[in-house]
């Protein structure tokens, strides 16, 4: 474990050079890894582990997701089982079900958490708010987490490119004395870039804040507001979309992902520099109170309870589909479809 300086603050970080794949295989030798759920994180993590040579099985309920697992090469009765049988067979149970599914399936998981096993999560939600979810692990199992900072799809695609997504890790319960090594070995096995230390509580709070904030909620709100203002003042859909979304995602994001926003400020036109330097403090001052309110709602469990309550409604799926359809049908994202088709690489494929 290395101490790495991040902006003047030292953190514990583990890299693939320090904890090699060979070491990970040695740590998990003799372990059977049962991946529960084949929805968002399940495919990427299980396939990466399988490709890296670990002993992996999948537990999934019948349905479309089960058929997807079969299509990906998991064999019923050999490497694909029911939730209960996968839990029974596994020495490490990777709980990659959705938060709502974890709560409903937990009574079927818990009886199989026998002494010495490891219970693994990729999100701190169920354990952090266990008083609300009912997910209280037995005292005689390791409780560990590796949380990739990206989608399961990205985890898989970057793995296939020989790259990796950074991930946080945490140990909430160590009864075997091997919990840390198990955690890091799994993190390396799923193809993490580097792993940085956290806790279940910090991961859950930061994750929910990020999803509702800069990763999804805030960025959609910001993009929609700018697009609407441009359209309301007579700009065409193409112009509004290109100035709001296309330039950001296709030109600027790749640049400041590689070099940072500070580099972007130093390497744009003087007109852009002046405007950005003048206006970012205004956006900061307008948005920070909203972010403070968001963080408080997450930290006190309000957002967790909203998720639990909404996901528990019998008509939840129907209501969700209506909300998603409104977003899908908005002019901005319908314009996006046309713009994507007009990108040179897509025109060449057609």
XYZ file of C-alpha atoms in Angstrom:
350
model
C 0.000 0.000 0.000
C 1.377 3.367 -1.013
C 0.715 6.826 0.380
C -0.155 9.080 -2.547
C -0.467 12.857 -2.286
C -3.721 14.191 -3.746
C -3.696 17.986 -3.709
C -1.775 18.061 -0.450
C -3.702 15.216 1.242
C -2.174 11.750 1.562
C -4.374 8.728 0.839
C -3.855 4.967 0.843
C -3.708 3.724 -2.748
C -3.017 0.289 -4.226
C -1.955 -0.203 -7.836
C -1.811 -3.215 -10.134
C 1.979 -2.957 -10.156
C 2.076 -3.295 -6.383
C -0.661 -5.955 -6.050
C -0.311 -8.007 -9.221
C -2.871 -10.257 -10.874
C -0.669 -13.225 -9.996
C -0.776 -12.218 -6.325
C -4.549 -11.816 -6.533
C -4.879 -15.337 -7.930
C -2.750 -16.710 -5.116
C -4.862 -14.913 -2.487
C -8.111 -16.283 -3.947
C -6.796 -19.765 -4.706
C -9.466 -22.253 -3.653
C -12.168 -19.594 -3.386
C -15.379 -19.865 -5.394
C -16.739 -16.424 -6.267
C -20.533 -16.243 -6.540
C -21.735 -13.130 -8.365
C -25.351 -12.342 -7.507
C -27.182 -10.313 -10.134
C -26.487 -9.829 -13.824
C -27.868 -6.346 -14.331
C -25.616 -3.278 -14.065
C -22.331 -4.341 -12.418
C -22.746 -8.119 -12.581
C -21.766 -8.741 -16.210
C -18.623 -6.604 -16.190
C -17.282 -7.874 -12.875
C -18.084 -11.546 -13.450
C -16.772 -11.619 -17.027
C -13.575 -9.784 -16.070
C -12.981 -12.189 -13.195
C -13.647 -15.168 -15.487
C -11.312 -13.840 -18.165
C -8.634 -13.278 -15.521
C -8.783 -16.946 -14.533
C -10.769 -16.907 -11.275
C -13.334 -19.541 -10.257
C -16.622 -17.665 -10.820
C -20.292 -18.608 -10.854
C -23.377 -16.438 -11.316
C -26.624 -16.408 -9.349
C -29.578 -14.915 -11.198
C -33.344 -15.228 -11.186
C -35.077 -16.473 -14.372
C -35.988 -13.870 -16.973
C -34.357 -11.687 -19.619
C -31.285 -11.069 -17.460
C -30.840 -14.815 -16.960
C -30.962 -15.288 -20.732
C -28.336 -12.554 -21.132
C -26.069 -14.491 -18.766
C -26.561 -17.634 -20.850
C -25.728 -15.659 -23.999
C -22.511 -14.497 -22.318
C -21.409 -18.085 -21.812
C -22.600 -18.899 -18.283
C -23.872 -22.479 -18.297
C -26.990 -23.428 -16.296
C -26.157 -26.026 -13.690
C -22.414 -25.518 -14.138
C -21.637 -21.816 -13.747
C -25.162 -20.337 -13.623
C -27.484 -21.053 -10.715
C -30.356 -19.719 -8.671
C -29.531 -17.029 -6.110
C -29.754 -19.552 -3.274
C -27.591 -22.224 -4.887
C -24.926 -19.700 -5.912
C -24.828 -18.442 -2.318
C -24.534 -21.997 -1.030
C -21.665 -22.838 -3.402
C -19.716 -19.590 -3.070
C -17.077 -18.807 -0.477
C -17.168 -15.171 -1.603
C -20.654 -13.824 -2.271
C -20.552 -10.738 -4.473
C -23.886 -8.993 -3.967
C -24.283 -6.959 -7.163
C -28.069 -6.799 -7.137
C -29.799 -3.416 -7.235
C -30.391 -1.787 -3.849
C -34.105 -2.620 -4.069
C -33.385 -6.216 -5.056
C -30.885 -6.673 -2.222
C -33.606 -5.829 0.289
C -36.138 -8.222 -1.233
C -33.653 -11.082 -1.712
C -31.739 -10.646 1.556
C -33.784 -13.282 3.467
C -32.687 -15.816 0.819
C -29.031 -14.748 0.985
C -28.472 -14.550 4.733
C -28.917 -18.278 5.581
C -25.971 -19.079 3.291
C -23.589 -16.589 4.945
C -21.823 -19.259 6.957
C -18.702 -18.612 9.082
C -15.591 -17.588 7.169
C -17.318 -16.566 3.967
C -16.948 -13.062 2.542
C -19.891 -10.813 1.666
C -18.902 -8.313 -1.028
C -20.698 -5.204 -2.253
C -19.943 -2.570 -4.884
C -22.077 0.054 -3.157
C -22.309 0.986 0.525
C -26.075 1.598 0.451
C -27.403 -1.641 1.962
C -24.926 -1.707 4.850
C -24.778 2.038 5.565
C -28.557 2.260 5.938
C -29.034 -1.250 7.306
C -31.613 0.077 9.774
C -33.751 0.876 6.714
C -32.751 -1.973 4.379
C -32.679 -4.766 6.964
C -29.346 -6.021 5.586
C -27.404 -6.895 8.744
C -24.634 -9.443 8.023
C -23.765 -12.171 10.533
C -20.854 -11.348 12.823
C -18.747 -14.273 11.576
C -18.267 -13.293 7.904
C -15.987 -10.772 6.229
C -17.879 -7.745 4.892
C -15.967 -6.003 2.123
C -16.434 -3.659 -0.819
C -14.889 -2.685 -4.125
C -16.792 0.135 -5.829
C -15.740 0.895 -9.429
C -16.107 4.593 -10.212
C -17.974 3.969 -13.426
C -20.661 1.869 -15.056
C -20.449 -1.886 -15.447
C -20.394 -1.380 -19.202
C -17.343 0.881 -18.940
C -15.656 -1.543 -16.546
C -15.955 -4.274 -19.168
C -15.052 -2.204 -22.240
C -11.973 -0.668 -20.605
C -10.895 -4.118 -19.392
C -11.075 -5.403 -22.964
C -8.918 -2.450 -24.015
C -6.321 -3.376 -21.391
C -7.228 -0.407 -19.206
C -9.243 -0.090 -16.018
C -11.621 2.047 -13.946
C -10.445 3.386 -10.604
C -12.296 1.919 -7.638
C -12.653 2.550 -3.933
C -12.316 -0.261 -1.394
C -13.433 -0.809 2.187
C -13.427 -3.466 4.874
C -16.361 -3.219 7.269
C -15.823 -6.534 9.047
C -12.730 -8.731 9.207
C -13.230 -12.036 10.982
C -10.819 -14.182 8.978
C -7.791 -11.895 9.099
C -7.849 -12.110 5.287
C -10.531 -9.529 4.522
C -8.122 -6.893 3.230
C -6.297 -9.297 0.916
C -9.582 -10.722 -0.339
C -10.842 -7.213 -1.061
C -7.805 -6.053 -3.015
C -7.523 -9.348 -4.894
C -11.114 -8.971 -6.054
C -10.470 -5.347 -6.998
C -7.521 -6.396 -9.143
C -9.491 -9.346 -10.516
C -12.345 -7.185 -11.799
C -9.824 -4.949 -13.575
C -9.620 -1.848 -11.396
C -7.152 0.852 -12.436
C -6.055 1.762 -8.940
C -7.866 1.295 -5.622
C -8.273 4.013 -3.001
C -9.412 3.540 0.583
C -12.850 4.527 1.844
C -15.573 3.290 4.208
C -19.020 1.917 3.406
C -20.584 5.102 4.788
C -18.332 7.495 2.866
C -18.816 5.575 -0.371
C -22.588 5.520 -0.034
C -22.856 9.226 0.743
C -20.400 10.342 -1.959
C -21.996 8.032 -4.534
C -25.548 9.240 -3.972
C -24.327 12.844 -3.926
C -22.451 12.358 -7.211
C -25.346 10.650 -8.984
C -27.753 13.398 -7.997
C -25.093 16.062 -8.554
C -22.381 16.496 -11.162
C -22.595 12.989 -12.671
C -26.257 13.017 -13.681
C -28.774 15.255 -11.924
C -26.895 18.551 -11.974
C -25.392 18.067 -15.429
C -28.813 17.322 -16.967
C -30.279 20.375 -15.233
C -27.432 22.617 -16.406
C -27.519 21.362 -19.993
C -31.293 21.652 -20.190
C -31.270 25.199 -18.810
C -28.675 26.424 -21.314
C -30.367 24.635 -24.221
C -33.748 26.150 -23.320
C -32.361 29.674 -23.001
C -30.706 29.443 -26.413
C -33.858 28.052 -28.031
C -36.087 30.656 -26.377
C -33.882 33.370 -27.841
C -34.194 32.115 -31.402
C -31.259 29.717 -31.803
C -31.935 26.556 -33.804
C -31.978 23.103 -32.183
C -28.739 22.179 -33.955
C -26.951 25.316 -32.806
C -28.287 25.076 -29.255
C -27.320 21.425 -28.966
C -23.844 21.844 -30.445
C -23.036 24.777 -28.159
C -24.495 23.017 -25.109
C -23.672 19.317 -25.423
C -21.732 18.319 -28.523
C -18.738 20.600 -28.035
C -18.610 19.663 -24.343
C -18.686 15.900 -24.827
C -16.811 15.504 -28.105
C -14.133 18.192 -27.839
C -13.646 19.548 -24.338
C -14.311 16.584 -22.038
C -11.638 14.369 -23.612
C -9.164 17.231 -23.248
C -9.806 18.123 -19.639
C -10.086 14.417 -18.772
C -6.466 14.081 -19.928
C -5.083 17.423 -18.799
C -7.498 19.040 -16.351
C -9.792 22.052 -16.388
C -6.907 24.286 -15.315
C -5.148 23.321 -18.566
C -8.350 24.085 -20.499
C -8.469 27.581 -19.011
C -4.834 28.178 -19.942
C -5.247 26.911 -23.506
C -8.455 28.459 -24.824
C -9.086 31.801 -26.506
C -8.706 34.968 -24.457
C -12.434 35.640 -24.957
C -13.313 32.219 -23.524
C -10.806 32.671 -20.690
C -12.254 36.005 -19.639
C -15.827 34.776 -19.755
C -15.100 31.526 -17.912
C -13.086 33.265 -15.189
C -15.858 35.818 -14.684
C -18.778 33.398 -14.716
C -17.611 30.236 -12.940
C -17.737 31.961 -9.520
C -21.344 32.968 -10.216
C -22.290 29.380 -11.044
C -20.362 28.165 -8.004
C -22.183 30.546 -5.673
C -25.559 29.667 -7.189
C -25.015 25.898 -7.111
C -23.157 25.342 -3.814
C -26.228 25.907 -1.590
C -28.078 23.285 -3.657
C -25.138 20.892 -3.271
C -25.095 21.504 0.501
C -28.814 20.704 0.667
C -28.251 17.597 -1.460
C -25.387 16.398 0.739
C -27.418 16.926 3.903
C -30.337 14.946 2.451
C -28.009 12.089 1.533
C -26.074 12.076 4.812
C -29.179 11.984 7.025
C -30.716 9.110 5.071
C -33.524 11.111 3.440
C -32.439 10.208 -0.095
C -31.987 6.558 0.853
C -35.508 6.462 2.264
C -36.934 8.140 -0.846
C -35.270 5.436 -2.973
C -36.507 2.642 -0.719
C -40.068 3.999 -0.644
C -40.296 4.635 -4.391
C -38.757 1.284 -5.330
C -41.224 -0.496 -3.049
C -44.335 0.840 -4.788
C -46.178 -1.791 -6.845
C -46.474 0.633 -9.776
C -42.901 1.901 -9.499
C -41.808 0.579 -12.899
C -44.744 2.165 -14.721
C -44.115 5.555 -13.097
C -40.394 5.343 -13.831
C -41.030 4.590 -17.497
C -43.233 7.685 -17.785
C -40.526 9.907 -16.260
C -37.839 8.433 -18.491
C -40.043 8.890 -21.550
C -40.410 12.603 -20.819
C -36.611 12.901 -20.724
C -36.229 10.750 -23.845
C -38.795 12.742 -25.806
C -37.364 16.170 -24.965
C -36.251 18.207 -27.958
C -32.657 18.361 -26.725
C -32.195 14.573 -26.671
C -34.116 14.047 -29.896
C -31.783 16.585 -31.488
C -28.924 14.513 -30.062
C -30.037 11.499 -32.110
C -29.740 13.474 -35.334
C -26.409 15.027 -34.364
C -24.925 11.609 -33.537
C -25.979 10.251 -36.926
C -24.244 13.193 -38.619
C -20.888 12.579 -36.904
C -18.351 11.540 -39.565
C -17.581 8.170 -37.985
C -21.278 7.222 -37.971
C -21.861 8.402 -41.535
C -18.960 6.218 -42.674
C -20.533 3.173 -40.999
C -23.927 3.708 -42.677
